[in-house]
């Protein structure tokens, strides 16, 4: 055309695109904002909670096995036992707990609800047996154990935590379905009396640490049920008053309360354990003295492989190791809150919230005691400290969280659309033929995604 510019080839030149403003992913964007957006998209993925719960709990358990082996060697040798004695027992408990985790992960929600009453009845029966002379065993002044023969013992109060979570979640879910939670008497009865019964059985044996965890679970369930502020404050005031009386009437508990922030063992070495826990953390530095190189575990720090294993972790792995443990527990707590907040099933919400309250509260109490910020309550670090009685119900509870995370609508759809690793026919790769049909197990997972949230 006349008047139109021509290129050397005789064709009209290509028109350039009109300049557009930079998009959120362009190079003009702030790198910090771009990183924030990527992290936010990663957090919002359907399987984020599933991976956090499964991966976080697995890492905590494996790291706990390593630290139990390191922290318990000297104690075992002092008792004329093989150096790996406590590690082997913990590894056996972890293996059994892994089976319980897989079983809980594969159970349907209806079966979880059906197990609530049998687990509660069994826990109450075992806690009553603890007080029977000749059956109950006292450890460190607390009679909360039952001997199973040989060196194996069981602490029924640990299973009481799981019982309260499942039974309380089922009870509140049934009452919510019947629109009864708007009345305070239905919110409190029979949940609070049953919880106080469990607390009474535990306190008869003198284990106040486990009683504190059970109280935290009760408050978590009431909070999720939407308890009014006045009602919540009233129950909290009664619990605080009972706790004050129990502490005031016990010289041992008063001595533990007096060791808050102590930097010297004091007269009679009353604060020996608390002070040497601080010594272990202080000598660890940034990256620690090395795995197995702890000095405090050589008889200076009592309960180095149980209640104060976090102190040995800080001494051997340093600040980096302790922060890693804290990050894993924080990720586990976040994932549990996310599962409880995104579900529409009331039982799943109460159970997930109760398990999350249980694990996070116990971790905070244990780590706070090691840091000298809270009184020493004698509770283990979940999934980390030595003790099969604490590990087994905790791993079953983790299996509950994994099952609930898998049951989210977005997570079920994402799992159903996964490509099978061995789902292709042999000989199709690189032969130029079309990809074979998906295997039957993938189609079965797709079909299961269309089921209701209450079925698996």
mmCIF file of C-alpha atoms in Angstrom, residues 61-439:
data_model
loop_
_atom_site.group_PDB
_atom_site.id
_atom_site.type_symbol
_atom_site.label_atom_id
_atom_site.label_comp_id
_atom_site.label_asym_id
_atom_site.label_seq_id
_atom_site.Cartn_x
_atom_site.Cartn_y
_atom_site.Cartn_z
ATOM 1 C CA UNK A 61 10.006 -39.274 65.942
ATOM 2 C CA UNK A 62 13.217 -40.126 64.066
ATOM 3 C CA UNK A 63 15.159 -37.284 65.674
ATOM 4 C CA UNK A 64 13.752 -38.346 69.028
ATOM 5 C CA UNK A 65 15.044 -41.890 68.528
ATOM 6 C CA UNK A 66 18.505 -40.517 67.771
ATOM 7 C CA UNK A 67 18.495 -38.305 70.852
ATOM 8 C CA UNK A 68 17.121 -41.085 73.080
ATOM 9 C CA UNK A 69 20.023 -43.287 71.988
ATOM 10 C CA UNK A 70 22.506 -40.499 72.693
ATOM 11 C CA UNK A 71 21.028 -39.313 75.996
ATOM 12 C CA UNK A 72 20.303 -42.729 77.543
ATOM 13 C CA UNK A 73 23.609 -44.524 77.037
ATOM 14 C CA UNK A 74 25.199 -43.353 80.293
ATOM 15 C CA UNK A 75 22.047 -44.021 82.309
ATOM 16 C CA UNK A 76 21.853 -47.549 80.896
ATOM 17 C CA UNK A 77 25.515 -48.254 81.703
ATOM 18 C CA UNK A 78 25.043 -46.929 85.235
ATOM 19 C CA UNK A 79 22.242 -49.466 85.684
ATOM 20 C CA UNK A 80 24.509 -52.266 84.365
ATOM 21 C CA UNK A 81 22.475 -52.494 81.164
ATOM 22 C CA UNK A 82 23.599 -52.442 77.523
ATOM 23 C CA UNK A 83 24.141 -48.936 76.161
ATOM 24 C CA UNK A 84 21.365 -49.368 73.583
ATOM 25 C CA UNK A 85 18.824 -50.732 76.097
ATOM 26 C CA UNK A 86 16.504 -47.715 76.203
ATOM 27 C CA UNK A 87 16.910 -47.085 72.489
ATOM 28 C CA UNK A 88 15.787 -50.606 71.618
ATOM 29 C CA UNK A 89 12.707 -50.297 73.807
ATOM 30 C CA UNK A 90 11.865 -46.928 72.262
ATOM 31 C CA UNK A 91 12.412 -48.273 68.746
ATOM 32 C CA UNK A 92 10.046 -51.167 69.495
ATOM 33 C CA UNK A 93 7.430 -48.725 70.801
ATOM 34 C CA UNK A 94 7.897 -46.553 67.694
ATOM 35 C CA UNK A 95 7.394 -49.604 65.470
ATOM 36 C CA UNK A 96 4.156 -50.521 67.266
ATOM 37 C CA UNK A 97 3.117 -46.859 67.199
ATOM 38 C CA UNK A 98 3.690 -46.737 63.451
ATOM 39 C CA UNK A 99 1.229 -49.610 63.073
ATOM 40 C CA UNK A 100 -1.292 -47.742 65.214
ATOM 41 C CA UNK A 101 -0.719 -44.606 63.136
ATOM 42 C CA UNK A 102 -1.390 -46.430 59.871
ATOM 43 C CA UNK A 103 -4.469 -48.104 61.357
ATOM 44 C CA UNK A 104 -5.853 -44.771 62.584
ATOM 45 C CA UNK A 105 -5.035 -43.161 59.256
ATOM 46 C CA UNK A 106 -7.023 -45.801 57.347
ATOM 47 C CA UNK A 107 -10.027 -45.958 59.678
ATOM 48 C CA UNK A 108 -13.246 -44.234 58.629
ATOM 49 C CA UNK A 109 -14.554 -41.415 60.782
ATOM 50 C CA UNK A 110 -17.495 -43.562 61.911
ATOM 51 C CA UNK A 111 -15.131 -46.150 63.344
ATOM 52 C CA UNK A 112 -13.194 -43.435 65.198
ATOM 53 C CA UNK A 113 -16.436 -42.325 66.796
ATOM 54 C CA UNK A 114 -17.384 -45.904 67.631
ATOM 55 C CA UNK A 115 -14.057 -46.409 69.438
ATOM 56 C CA UNK A 116 -14.585 -43.392 71.710
ATOM 57 C CA UNK A 117 -16.598 -45.159 74.409
ATOM 58 C CA UNK A 118 -14.528 -48.398 74.539
ATOM 59 C CA UNK A 119 -11.280 -46.397 74.820
ATOM 60 C CA UNK A 120 -12.763 -44.251 77.599
ATOM 61 C CA UNK A 121 -14.020 -47.285 79.508
ATOM 62 C CA UNK A 122 -10.686 -49.070 79.121
ATOM 63 C CA UNK A 123 -8.697 -46.026 80.279
ATOM 64 C CA UNK A 124 -10.903 -45.573 83.371
ATOM 65 C CA UNK A 125 -10.643 -49.279 84.224
ATOM 66 C CA UNK A 126 -6.833 -49.231 83.940
ATOM 67 C CA UNK A 127 -6.541 -46.041 86.008
ATOM 68 C CA UNK A 128 -8.596 -47.711 88.749
ATOM 69 C CA UNK A 129 -6.313 -50.767 88.613
ATOM 70 C CA UNK A 130 -3.332 -48.479 89.204
ATOM 71 C CA UNK A 131 -4.570 -47.831 92.757
ATOM 72 C CA UNK A 132 -4.999 -51.525 93.554
ATOM 73 C CA UNK A 133 -2.162 -52.734 95.835
ATOM 74 C CA UNK A 134 0.076 -55.241 94.106
ATOM 75 C CA UNK A 135 -0.913 -54.046 90.614
ATOM 76 C CA UNK A 136 -0.015 -50.357 90.582
ATOM 77 C CA UNK A 137 3.647 -49.350 90.568
ATOM 78 C CA UNK A 138 5.078 -46.086 91.911
ATOM 79 C CA UNK A 139 7.731 -44.283 89.846
ATOM 80 C CA UNK A 140 9.409 -41.142 91.217
ATOM 81 C CA UNK A 141 6.747 -40.851 93.878
ATOM 82 C CA UNK A 142 3.795 -41.050 91.466
ATOM 83 C CA UNK A 143 1.724 -44.238 91.446
ATOM 84 C CA UNK A 144 0.465 -44.136 87.870
ATOM 85 C CA UNK A 145 1.993 -47.269 86.365
ATOM 86 C CA UNK A 146 1.034 -50.905 85.845
ATOM 87 C CA UNK A 147 3.732 -53.540 85.484
ATOM 88 C CA UNK A 148 3.358 -55.821 82.454
ATOM 89 C CA UNK A 149 6.134 -58.151 83.476
ATOM 90 C CA UNK A 150 9.870 -57.749 83.258
ATOM 91 C CA UNK A 151 10.939 -54.205 82.451
ATOM 92 C CA UNK A 152 7.742 -53.270 80.614
ATOM 93 C CA UNK A 153 5.284 -50.903 82.262
ATOM 94 C CA UNK A 154 2.277 -48.964 81.063
ATOM 95 C CA UNK A 155 0.916 -45.599 82.210
ATOM 96 C CA UNK A 156 -2.885 -45.617 81.739
ATOM 97 C CA UNK A 157 -3.201 -41.856 82.238
ATOM 98 C CA UNK A 158 -1.514 -41.336 78.855
ATOM 99 C CA UNK A 159 -4.378 -43.214 77.204
ATOM 100 C CA UNK A 160 -6.794 -41.052 79.192
ATOM 101 C CA UNK A 161 -5.754 -38.094 77.008
ATOM 102 C CA UNK A 162 -6.759 -39.937 73.848
ATOM 103 C CA UNK A 163 -9.970 -41.128 75.499
ATOM 104 C CA UNK A 164 -10.997 -37.594 76.479
ATOM 105 C CA UNK A 165 -10.299 -36.276 72.976
ATOM 106 C CA UNK A 166 -12.331 -38.933 71.151
ATOM 107 C CA UNK A 167 -15.187 -39.184 73.644
ATOM 108 C CA UNK A 168 -15.449 -35.408 74.118
ATOM 109 C CA UNK A 169 -15.425 -34.805 70.357
ATOM 110 C CA UNK A 170 -18.149 -37.402 69.768
ATOM 111 C CA UNK A 171 -20.260 -36.024 72.631
ATOM 112 C CA UNK A 172 -20.045 -32.405 71.462
ATOM 113 C CA UNK A 173 -20.673 -33.387 67.840
ATOM 114 C CA UNK A 174 -23.871 -35.232 68.781
ATOM 115 C CA UNK A 175 -25.101 -32.298 70.831
ATOM 116 C CA UNK A 176 -24.299 -29.856 68.050
ATOM 117 C CA UNK A 177 -26.327 -31.943 65.603
ATOM 118 C CA UNK A 178 -29.277 -31.694 68.017
ATOM 119 C CA UNK A 179 -28.790 -27.906 68.512
ATOM 120 C CA UNK A 180 -28.129 -28.363 72.247
ATOM 121 C CA UNK A 181 -24.842 -26.496 72.607
ATOM 122 C CA UNK A 182 -26.660 -23.180 72.964
ATOM 123 C CA UNK A 183 -27.559 -24.229 76.526
ATOM 124 C CA UNK A 184 -24.740 -24.106 79.048
ATOM 125 C CA UNK A 185 -25.882 -27.210 80.943
ATOM 126 C CA UNK A 186 -25.630 -29.339 77.792
ATOM 127 C CA UNK A 187 -22.203 -27.878 77.059
ATOM 128 C CA UNK A 188 -20.858 -28.759 80.507
ATOM 129 C CA UNK A 189 -22.710 -31.986 81.323
ATOM 130 C CA UNK A 190 -21.475 -34.684 81.127
ATOM 131 C CA UNK A 191 -18.204 -33.444 79.580
ATOM 132 C CA UNK A 192 -16.856 -31.563 82.607
ATOM 133 C CA UNK A 193 -17.872 -34.208 85.221
ATOM 134 C CA UNK A 194 -16.248 -36.969 83.143
ATOM 135 C CA UNK A 195 -13.089 -34.881 82.748
ATOM 136 C CA UNK A 196 -13.001 -34.221 86.496
ATOM 137 C CA UNK A 197 -13.391 -37.969 87.116
ATOM 138 C CA UNK A 198 -10.309 -38.630 84.973
ATOM 139 C CA UNK A 199 -8.460 -35.802 86.723
ATOM 140 C CA UNK A 200 -9.348 -37.244 90.128
ATOM 141 C CA UNK A 201 -8.057 -40.696 89.192
ATOM 142 C CA UNK A 202 -4.815 -39.152 87.950
ATOM 143 C CA UNK A 203 -4.342 -36.889 90.967
ATOM 144 C CA UNK A 204 -4.822 -39.808 93.369
ATOM 145 C CA UNK A 205 -1.520 -41.076 92.005
ATOM 146 C CA UNK A 206 0.083 -37.623 92.323
ATOM 147 C CA UNK A 207 0.737 -36.964 88.625
ATOM 148 C CA UNK A 208 -0.102 -33.280 88.313
ATOM 149 C CA UNK A 209 1.698 -32.874 84.971
ATOM 150 C CA UNK A 210 -0.681 -35.227 83.155
ATOM 151 C CA UNK A 211 -3.612 -33.562 84.946
ATOM 152 C CA UNK A 212 -2.543 -30.197 83.497
ATOM 153 C CA UNK A 213 -2.524 -31.643 79.965
ATOM 154 C CA UNK A 214 -5.985 -33.146 80.491
ATOM 155 C CA UNK A 215 -7.243 -29.766 81.723
ATOM 156 C CA UNK A 216 -5.824 -28.097 78.606
ATOM 157 C CA UNK A 217 -7.673 -30.614 76.403
ATOM 158 C CA UNK A 218 -10.916 -29.883 78.266
ATOM 159 C CA UNK A 219 -10.508 -26.142 77.766
ATOM 160 C CA UNK A 220 -9.673 -26.681 74.100
ATOM 161 C CA UNK A 221 -12.888 -28.640 73.549
ATOM 162 C CA UNK A 222 -14.966 -26.018 75.364
ATOM 163 C CA UNK A 223 -13.347 -23.257 73.314
ATOM 164 C CA UNK A 224 -14.108 -25.052 70.046
ATOM 165 C CA UNK A 225 -17.670 -25.658 71.195
ATOM 166 C CA UNK A 226 -18.143 -21.899 71.534
ATOM 167 C CA UNK A 227 -18.393 -21.667 75.306
ATOM 168 C CA UNK A 228 -19.408 -18.170 76.453
ATOM 169 C CA UNK A 229 -16.713 -16.046 78.041
ATOM 170 C CA UNK A 230 -18.369 -16.118 81.468
ATOM 171 C CA UNK A 231 -18.751 -19.886 81.408
ATOM 172 C CA UNK A 232 -15.209 -20.381 80.161
ATOM 173 C CA UNK A 233 -13.828 -17.993 82.791
ATOM 174 C CA UNK A 234 -15.826 -19.759 85.534
ATOM 175 C CA UNK A 235 -14.444 -23.217 84.682
ATOM 176 C CA UNK A 236 -10.954 -21.749 84.366
ATOM 177 C CA UNK A 237 -11.260 -20.077 87.775
ATOM 178 C CA UNK A 238 -12.327 -23.340 89.434
ATOM 179 C CA UNK A 239 -9.433 -25.199 87.824
ATOM 180 C CA UNK A 240 -6.968 -22.482 88.876
ATOM 181 C CA UNK A 241 -8.264 -22.604 92.460
ATOM 182 C CA UNK A 242 -7.926 -26.391 92.612
ATOM 183 C CA UNK A 243 -4.435 -26.153 91.141
ATOM 184 C CA UNK A 244 -3.417 -23.556 93.703
ATOM 185 C CA UNK A 245 -4.652 -25.749 96.551
ATOM 186 C CA UNK A 246 -2.848 -28.809 95.199
ATOM 187 C CA UNK A 247 0.405 -26.867 94.810
ATOM 188 C CA UNK A 248 0.131 -25.148 98.186
ATOM 189 C CA UNK A 249 -0.456 -28.383 100.066
ATOM 190 C CA UNK A 250 2.524 -30.183 98.494
ATOM 191 C CA UNK A 251 6.083 -29.234 99.554
ATOM 192 C CA UNK A 252 7.478 -30.915 96.432
ATOM 193 C CA UNK A 253 5.316 -28.819 94.102
ATOM 194 C CA UNK A 254 6.107 -25.654 96.058
ATOM 195 C CA UNK A 255 9.814 -26.409 95.676
ATOM 196 C CA UNK A 256 9.381 -26.814 91.918
ATOM 197 C CA UNK A 257 7.549 -23.502 91.747
ATOM 198 C CA UNK A 258 10.403 -21.850 93.629
ATOM 199 C CA UNK A 259 12.926 -22.988 90.998
ATOM 200 C CA UNK A 260 11.540 -20.706 88.279
ATOM 201 C CA UNK A 261 14.438 -18.785 86.766
ATOM 202 C CA UNK A 262 16.939 -20.295 89.201
ATOM 203 C CA UNK A 263 20.643 -20.092 88.283
ATOM 204 C CA UNK A 264 21.961 -21.852 91.388
ATOM 205 C CA UNK A 265 20.982 -25.271 92.806
ATOM 206 C CA UNK A 266 20.165 -23.598 96.129
ATOM 207 C CA UNK A 267 20.146 -25.114 99.613
ATOM 208 C CA UNK A 268 19.902 -28.875 99.547
ATOM 209 C CA UNK A 269 20.221 -28.842 95.722
ATOM 210 C CA UNK A 270 16.475 -28.300 95.446
ATOM 211 C CA UNK A 271 16.838 -26.787 91.964
ATOM 212 C CA UNK A 272 19.542 -29.170 90.740
ATOM 213 C CA UNK A 273 17.615 -30.489 87.729
ATOM 214 C CA UNK A 274 16.349 -27.101 86.575
ATOM 215 C CA UNK A 275 19.777 -25.450 86.862
ATOM 216 C CA UNK A 276 21.658 -28.219 85.072
ATOM 217 C CA UNK A 277 19.102 -28.124 82.279
ATOM 218 C CA UNK A 278 20.019 -24.466 81.786
ATOM 219 C CA UNK A 279 23.723 -25.384 81.939
ATOM 220 C CA UNK A 280 23.225 -27.935 79.159
ATOM 221 C CA UNK A 281 21.471 -25.424 76.918
ATOM 222 C CA UNK A 282 24.044 -22.710 77.626
ATOM 223 C CA UNK A 283 27.020 -24.910 76.771
ATOM 224 C CA UNK A 284 25.586 -25.958 73.409
ATOM 225 C CA UNK A 285 26.293 -22.716 71.563
ATOM 226 C CA UNK A 286 25.112 -22.240 68.016
ATOM 227 C CA UNK A 287 25.709 -25.725 66.603
ATOM 228 C CA UNK A 288 26.327 -27.757 69.752
ATOM 229 C CA UNK A 289 29.188 -29.874 70.978
ATOM 230 C CA UNK A 290 28.363 -32.724 68.621
ATOM 231 C CA UNK A 291 26.053 -35.720 68.687
ATOM 232 C CA UNK A 292 26.922 -37.917 71.664
ATOM 233 C CA UNK A 293 29.296 -35.339 73.211
ATOM 234 C CA UNK A 294 27.011 -34.104 75.992
ATOM 235 C CA UNK A 295 28.627 -33.608 79.388
ATOM 236 C CA UNK A 296 25.476 -33.143 81.472
ATOM 237 C CA UNK A 297 24.157 -36.612 80.660
ATOM 238 C CA UNK A 298 27.080 -38.127 82.605
ATOM 239 C CA UNK A 299 25.060 -38.144 85.800
ATOM 240 C CA UNK A 300 24.687 -34.384 86.286
ATOM 241 C CA UNK A 301 21.270 -33.986 84.630
ATOM 242 C CA UNK A 302 18.483 -36.229 85.990
ATOM 243 C CA UNK A 303 15.989 -37.686 83.496
ATOM 244 C CA UNK A 304 18.216 -36.746 80.564
ATOM 245 C CA UNK A 305 16.452 -39.110 78.146
ATOM 246 C CA UNK A 306 12.874 -38.422 79.318
ATOM 247 C CA UNK A 307 11.674 -35.068 80.639
ATOM 248 C CA UNK A 308 14.909 -33.156 79.932
ATOM 249 C CA UNK A 309 15.851 -34.592 76.549
ATOM 250 C CA UNK A 310 15.382 -31.129 75.039
ATOM 251 C CA UNK A 311 18.279 -29.880 77.192
ATOM 252 C CA UNK A 312 20.573 -32.631 75.875
ATOM 253 C CA UNK A 313 19.432 -31.757 72.346
ATOM 254 C CA UNK A 314 20.461 -28.148 72.928
ATOM 255 C CA UNK A 315 23.853 -29.217 74.284
ATOM 256 C CA UNK A 316 24.668 -31.610 71.446
ATOM 257 C CA UNK A 317 22.946 -29.934 68.486
ATOM 258 C CA UNK A 318 23.029 -26.339 69.711
ATOM 259 C CA UNK A 319 20.610 -23.554 68.959
ATOM 260 C CA UNK A 320 20.140 -24.860 65.413
ATOM 261 C CA UNK A 321 18.896 -28.203 66.704
ATOM 262 C CA UNK A 322 16.511 -26.773 69.281
ATOM 263 C CA UNK A 323 15.074 -24.282 66.799
ATOM 264 C CA UNK A 324 14.539 -27.119 64.330
ATOM 265 C CA UNK A 325 12.552 -29.051 66.949
ATOM 266 C CA UNK A 326 10.497 -25.948 67.748
ATOM 267 C CA UNK A 327 9.832 -25.371 64.031
ATOM 268 C CA UNK A 328 8.616 -28.951 63.597
ATOM 269 C CA UNK A 329 6.204 -28.634 66.513
ATOM 270 C CA UNK A 330 5.015 -25.249 65.217
ATOM 271 C CA UNK A 331 4.340 -26.756 61.781
ATOM 272 C CA UNK A 332 2.475 -29.658 63.375
ATOM 273 C CA UNK A 333 0.357 -27.271 65.422
ATOM 274 C CA UNK A 334 -0.405 -25.080 62.415
ATOM 275 C CA UNK A 335 -1.466 -28.073 60.348
ATOM 276 C CA UNK A 336 -3.763 -29.314 63.121
ATOM 277 C CA UNK A 337 -5.414 -25.909 63.429
ATOM 278 C CA UNK A 338 -5.857 -25.779 59.662
ATOM 279 C CA UNK A 339 -7.542 -29.186 59.593
ATOM 280 C CA UNK A 340 -9.875 -28.183 62.424
ATOM 281 C CA UNK A 341 -10.716 -24.871 60.757
ATOM 282 C CA UNK A 342 -11.449 -26.126 57.243
ATOM 283 C CA UNK A 343 -13.672 -29.105 57.966
ATOM 284 C CA UNK A 344 -17.460 -29.044 58.059
ATOM 285 C CA UNK A 345 -17.740 -32.224 60.152
ATOM 286 C CA UNK A 346 -18.163 -31.223 63.837
ATOM 287 C CA UNK A 347 -16.536 -34.420 65.118
ATOM 288 C CA UNK A 348 -13.469 -33.860 62.957
ATOM 289 C CA UNK A 349 -13.241 -30.261 64.134
ATOM 290 C CA UNK A 350 -13.430 -31.157 67.828
ATOM 291 C CA UNK A 351 -11.124 -34.165 67.550
ATOM 292 C CA UNK A 352 -8.502 -32.332 65.479
ATOM 293 C CA UNK A 353 -8.632 -29.355 67.821
ATOM 294 C CA UNK A 354 -8.340 -31.600 70.872
ATOM 295 C CA UNK A 355 -5.324 -33.487 69.494
ATOM 296 C CA UNK A 356 -3.636 -30.225 68.489
ATOM 297 C CA UNK A 357 -4.246 -28.750 71.953
ATOM 298 C CA UNK A 358 -2.883 -31.901 73.575
ATOM 299 C CA UNK A 359 0.387 -32.013 71.602
ATOM 300 C CA UNK A 360 1.126 -28.278 71.584
ATOM 301 C CA UNK A 361 0.267 -27.782 75.264
ATOM 302 C CA UNK A 362 2.439 -30.710 76.306
ATOM 303 C CA UNK A 363 5.326 -29.477 74.152
ATOM 304 C CA UNK A 364 5.044 -25.959 75.570
ATOM 305 C CA UNK A 365 4.967 -27.233 79.176
ATOM 306 C CA UNK A 366 7.962 -29.525 78.663
ATOM 307 C CA UNK A 367 10.106 -26.999 76.787
ATOM 308 C CA UNK A 368 9.074 -24.185 79.134
ATOM 309 C CA UNK A 369 10.226 -26.253 82.119
ATOM 310 C CA UNK A 370 13.588 -26.967 80.474
ATOM 311 C CA UNK A 371 14.049 -23.272 79.716
ATOM 312 C CA UNK A 372 13.219 -22.348 83.305
ATOM 313 C CA UNK A 373 10.093 -20.435 82.315
ATOM 314 C CA UNK A 374 7.583 -22.903 83.808
ATOM 315 C CA UNK A 375 7.659 -25.255 86.808
ATOM 316 C CA UNK A 376 8.915 -28.775 86.158
ATOM 317 C CA UNK A 377 5.712 -30.751 85.578
ATOM 318 C CA UNK A 378 7.254 -34.117 84.723
ATOM 319 C CA UNK A 379 5.643 -34.467 81.288
ATOM 320 C CA UNK A 380 7.597 -35.860 78.308
ATOM 321 C CA UNK A 381 8.129 -34.081 75.022
ATOM 322 C CA UNK A 382 5.576 -35.614 72.596
ATOM 323 C CA UNK A 383 7.020 -38.066 70.038
ATOM 324 C CA UNK A 384 10.530 -37.129 71.233
ATOM 325 C CA UNK A 385 11.155 -38.244 74.812
ATOM 326 C CA UNK A 386 11.667 -41.817 75.922
ATOM 327 C CA UNK A 387 8.517 -43.634 76.984
ATOM 328 C CA UNK A 388 6.336 -46.092 75.114
ATOM 329 C CA UNK A 389 3.215 -45.305 77.141
ATOM 330 C CA UNK A 390 3.340 -41.723 75.918
ATOM 331 C CA UNK A 391 4.434 -42.573 72.367
ATOM 332 C CA UNK A 392 1.703 -45.080 71.469
ATOM 333 C CA UNK A 393 -1.420 -42.923 72.067
ATOM 334 C CA UNK A 394 0.341 -39.882 70.602
ATOM 335 C CA UNK A 395 1.105 -41.702 67.352
ATOM 336 C CA UNK A 396 -2.495 -42.943 67.192
ATOM 337 C CA UNK A 397 -3.610 -39.316 67.605
ATOM 338 C CA UNK A 398 -1.255 -38.278 64.794
ATOM 339 C CA UNK A 399 -2.898 -40.928 62.637
ATOM 340 C CA UNK A 400 -6.249 -39.272 63.403
ATOM 341 C CA UNK A 401 -4.930 -35.922 62.180
ATOM 342 C CA UNK A 402 -3.553 -37.513 59.000
ATOM 343 C CA UNK A 403 -6.905 -39.206 58.334
ATOM 344 C CA UNK A 404 -8.733 -35.914 58.817
ATOM 345 C CA UNK A 405 -6.257 -34.056 56.577
ATOM 346 C CA UNK A 406 -6.698 -36.652 53.822
ATOM 347 C CA UNK A 407 -10.474 -36.366 54.113
ATOM 348 C CA UNK A 408 -10.629 -32.683 53.146
ATOM 349 C CA UNK A 409 -12.449 -32.275 49.801
ATOM 350 C CA UNK A 410 -9.468 -30.604 48.125
ATOM 351 C CA UNK A 411 -7.027 -33.157 49.527
ATOM 352 C CA UNK A 412 -9.190 -36.100 48.399
ATOM 353 C CA UNK A 413 -9.386 -34.678 44.900
ATOM 354 C CA UNK A 414 -5.624 -34.067 44.767
ATOM 355 C CA UNK A 415 -4.861 -37.589 45.968
ATOM 356 C CA UNK A 416 -7.313 -39.083 43.477
ATOM 357 C CA UNK A 417 -5.687 -37.271 40.535
ATOM 358 C CA UNK A 418 -2.217 -38.528 41.340
ATOM 359 C CA UNK A 419 -0.506 -40.515 38.618
ATOM 360 C CA UNK A 420 0.331 -44.062 39.748
ATOM 361 C CA UNK A 421 4.035 -44.737 39.915
ATOM 362 C CA UNK A 422 3.703 -48.137 38.268
ATOM 363 C CA UNK A 423 0.422 -47.521 36.436
ATOM 364 C CA UNK A 424 1.777 -47.615 32.882
ATOM 365 C CA UNK A 425 1.944 -50.712 30.772
ATOM 366 C CA UNK A 426 5.314 -52.206 30.102
ATOM 367 C CA UNK A 427 6.865 -51.361 26.781
ATOM 368 C CA UNK A 428 4.964 -48.100 26.229
ATOM 369 C CA UNK A 429 7.781 -45.826 27.348
ATOM 370 C CA UNK A 430 9.876 -44.774 24.372
ATOM 371 C CA UNK A 431 8.065 -47.061 21.889
ATOM 372 C CA UNK A 432 6.131 -44.286 20.201
ATOM 373 C CA UNK A 433 2.769 -45.736 21.159
ATOM 374 C CA UNK A 434 0.127 -43.952 23.110
ATOM 375 C CA UNK A 435 0.103 -44.088 26.883
ATOM 376 C CA UNK A 436 -1.873 -46.991 28.213
ATOM 377 C CA UNK A 437 -4.978 -46.568 30.329
ATOM 378 C CA UNK A 438 -4.625 -45.836 34.010
ATOM 379 C CA UNK A 439 -4.563 -48.763 36.341
#
